[in-house]
Each structure stands twice: as C-alpha cells, then as structure tokens.
C-alpha cells in the first residue's frame, strides 16, 4: 500500500509535468510567450466535468440538461452514475479515454484559436492577450451555471471507482503518471525529430527559417494546437482525479505562473531539465506542506506566504544567474554521436592528405 | 445615475494612473511589469494601515502610498531589473523577473496583513475604506469625495508629467533615451538615471492608483492580481509605448467597465453584471485587431 503522501507527490508531479512540457513545447521550441496556459487547462477540466457525465446521464436516463449542473441534482446524478461505473470497468475505461480525447480535441481547438493573435502579435502584447483570454474563460465558468455549476461547482464522474475505495487513488495517480510519461516521451521525440529541429530554427531566427522555405505560420498553429491539447488533457486528468470541478480553483498563479517557474528552473527548451525541475519543485512544495507547523514556529510567518516569497526569489535568481536553467538545452543530433565523431575523424583524415 | 457616473470616473481615473505606470516602465526599460499587481495591493494596504492605525482621513496617506511605491520600484530596479538590462536579457526574461518580484511582494504583503490582523485586531483580510470617505450631498444624491479627488489627481499627474517630460532637462533626456537609448547615451545622457526615474515614478503611480482604488473597491491582498487585466488592457488600448495614450486607454477601459456593464444590464438584464471582467478583454481584443498601435496611434505617427 502506498502512503497518501507519496500519492500526492505523484499526482502533483504528473499534472505539473504535462502542463510544463506543453508550455515548453510552445515557449522553448517556438518562443511563444504563453501566459495563458490556464486557458487550455481549464477547458480540459470543463470537458471532464461537463461532457462524460452528461453522456452517461443520457445513456442511463438521468436528466442531462440544465439540471445536471444544478447543485440540487448534480451530486445525486453523479452518485448514480458512479454506482453504475463501479460494476462496469469496461464502460469506465471507455469513458475515461473518451474524456481525454474530447479534452485534447477542444484543447487543440483553443490552441488553434490562440494562433490567430499569436501570428499577428509580438511578445508582451501576445502574452497579455493570452493571459486575459484565460481569465475570461474562468469568469464564464464561474458565472454560467449550466456549464459546470458556477459558484457551487460540480462533482465529476469517477472512472476509477470500479477499482474499489482502497486502491482508487493509487490507481488513478499511477494512470495519470503513465499518461504524463507517455506525453513526456512524445515531447522528447518531437524535439528530436526533423520537425523539432525546424521549430528550433524558426525560434532562433524567423527570417532565416523563412528564407529556407519553412512555413512559420503553419508551424506556430501546429505547435499551439499540440500544446493546447496536452494542457487540456492535464486539466481533464486533474478534474477526474479530484472528483470535483470548481472554476475558481483554476487560478492564473497555479496553472500558468507556477509551470513557468518549473520550466525556468529546469531549463527552457530541455525536456529532461523540466522533468527534474518539476520533480524538485513538487517535493520541496510537499515538504513545505508537511513541515508547515515547524516552519511557522521557526520563521514566525505562515508557510503559505513563505512559499510565494521562495518561488518569487527562485524565479529572480534563475533569471539573474542561470537564465538557461539547471539543465541547459543541448543540441540534439539526428544521428548517434558515435557516427558524428567518426565522420569528423574521416573528414580530418581526408583534410590531412 | 449621477453617483454611478461619479464612481465610474473615480474608478477609471485610478485605472488610467495605473496604466500610465505600466506604459512608463515598459517604454523606458522594455519591461512589462507584472509586479504592478502587488504594487497596487501595497498601495491599498498603506492607505488601510494608515487610516486604521493612525486615524484621520484616508486622504492624508496618499503621499505615503507614492513614497512606498517609489521605494519598492527602486528596490525592484536595483535588485533585479538593472542587472538584466545590463545583461541584455530577453523580453520574456524581463517579464518573468518582474513576476518573481510580484510573488515576493505578494508574500510580504500577506505577512504584513497577518501581522496587522493579529497584532492590532483590525480587519486586514478584507476591508472597505469607502466607509471612511467624506460624503456630501448634491441635490438628493450622495457623492463621495473620491469622485472628485481621483480625477483631480489624474489631471495633476498629467500636468506634472507633461512639465517634467517637456520642460526639465532630465525629462527631455528621458524622452530621448526612450526613443533611442543608444543615440541618447552617445549624446551623454545617463541612461541608468532614466531607468531609475522610470521605476521611481512608475512604482509610485502604481501604488497611488492602488491607494485611491481602496476607497472605491474592497481591499484584499490579491485585489491587484484580480484587477490587473483592467490595467493591462488600459495600457495596451492606449498603445503601451505612450504614457499619456495609456492613461487615456485606462480611463476608457475603466469607464466602459463601469458604464458599459450598466448599459448592457439595462438591455439584457442583471445577470450580465457577473461578466464585467469580460469588458476590458473585449477592449483589448478590439484594439489589438483594429488598431494595434493603440490610441496613441491616432495622435503620434510611429516611425519604423
């Protein structure tokens, strides 16, 4: 049996990893100032809260319209659905995968819409526009009750319920971790592919890449779609894991700025660095939570505020002293290093003749 | 209706002052100041602490908000921004560094608010300074003094800034170094000094807008973070490169937030009030799509 503390680290790490990787694809590979990561994340969470529950409600004959998100009915409907899901693993797995697919599709759509400003605006303007769009969606989800219950929030159906109460959180956390690792591998393959090298070329010099006939607009669109889809999957996984969805808990700080801090700590453009950055930060944050009492008696202030100060200082120190992060981005080779060394040797020998 | 207009004018004046602060720092140092959010909150808490601990009218503490903001701006510049500008950091890194500064300021503000709450037992988590404002009657309508003071301060700032930027030697040097830092430094302008001044004035104006806002809206530590989109929208509607354009942009965004939502509510019904945060966003989107150079583009020809 895995202790709940470890599970907490695993789930936070997995969600943080997906979001930061998705951020890195956009920022690290294409230099898009994505200050609206929250946008795609909350879209994913809204999908998880609003869509699979309604599909099952239709199938099982529960009300699925406005009543579904009403706090008077929602918990009854979700409890009823969960009872059915508990005896039906196949349906649970199916609905879990379907949720992730819908979340990814809608997240991709959001990315596509973000491409409209992204190919027209630069740096600060784009960053602020994306940030504002994120806040707008939170405002809508918070106030428009038929969507996800507005201020009262809604319960999310539980596709892991069939594993039984003892194992539910363990299995849910590990499935989330597996999805995160799969997306990590995907991101790493993307970086190493010819396509990834093209993105880096565009990032380093749009003009030069353009001269060589690379379609910059298309690349930006594709990357925003991929990044949005990944972030939405993370949002959906988080909502499914926690079992509830309340728009106001999706803050700019936690879902945009924290991942930015992870990314800068690990190394912009380097997936392995980000893996380490997220891991370090998740563990440190966990330790702060565990030793809350001890810290507050020593320092004399609430550890919650101490966390803000520490993260703020961390960001400042990284930007000032190590802007490339803990693990700086390394050039990725399309062929093994051995081969490159042998080619260099051969060229040198030929040059010597 | 009159009291609503007065409140709208007061609110939008504050947004205008804050937007001008963002534009000033951005145009001088190319740094988009995320720390603005916490500076606004700090301004609110200076007013609050002064009024509750020392008494008298809140207006007495307006100069102190400016002083605190200028000091914080100086700290951010001296501690972070200066070194990054020297190292020619990218715009994203400059932005991120102010985000770090914002988190630090936010943390300290919360500690301060906890301290006020525990030591002096004053409601430092949420406070409404509006009740301490002076109220007088025009006809049947109660008018709060902030409705007159805030626009007055706005006008004073416009005049002072204009005098500073056109009449004083250092102000002219500052304008020159905003337009072309390299050329200005060759002509003997101390660029470093203009950066310092930008952060001093920008920080001071940010906290000033917060201090004035504390008499209009509920104060809490995250108030600046909540309202930051309005400030950003104001700055971008104004053009971001132009201080007075952004001031005007902030005024426009503030007014449309307050009056626009009332107008919409009278057409569509009261449910629409909840969507007030969407208005600055709409202003932002429209500006960026139709006239990316902002309001300033109407007055100034931007040379490539």
Short mmCIF file of C-alpha atoms in Angstrom, two decimals, chain A residues 6 132 249:
data_model
loop_
_atom_site.label_atom_id
_atom_site.label_comp_id
_atom_site.label_asym_id
_atom_site.label_seq_id
_atom_site.Cartn_x
_atom_site.Cartn_y
_atom_site.Cartn_z
CA UNK A 6 3.65 9.70 -1.93
CA UNK A 132 -6.60 37.83 -20.47
CA UNK A 249 -9.71 26.97 -8.09
#
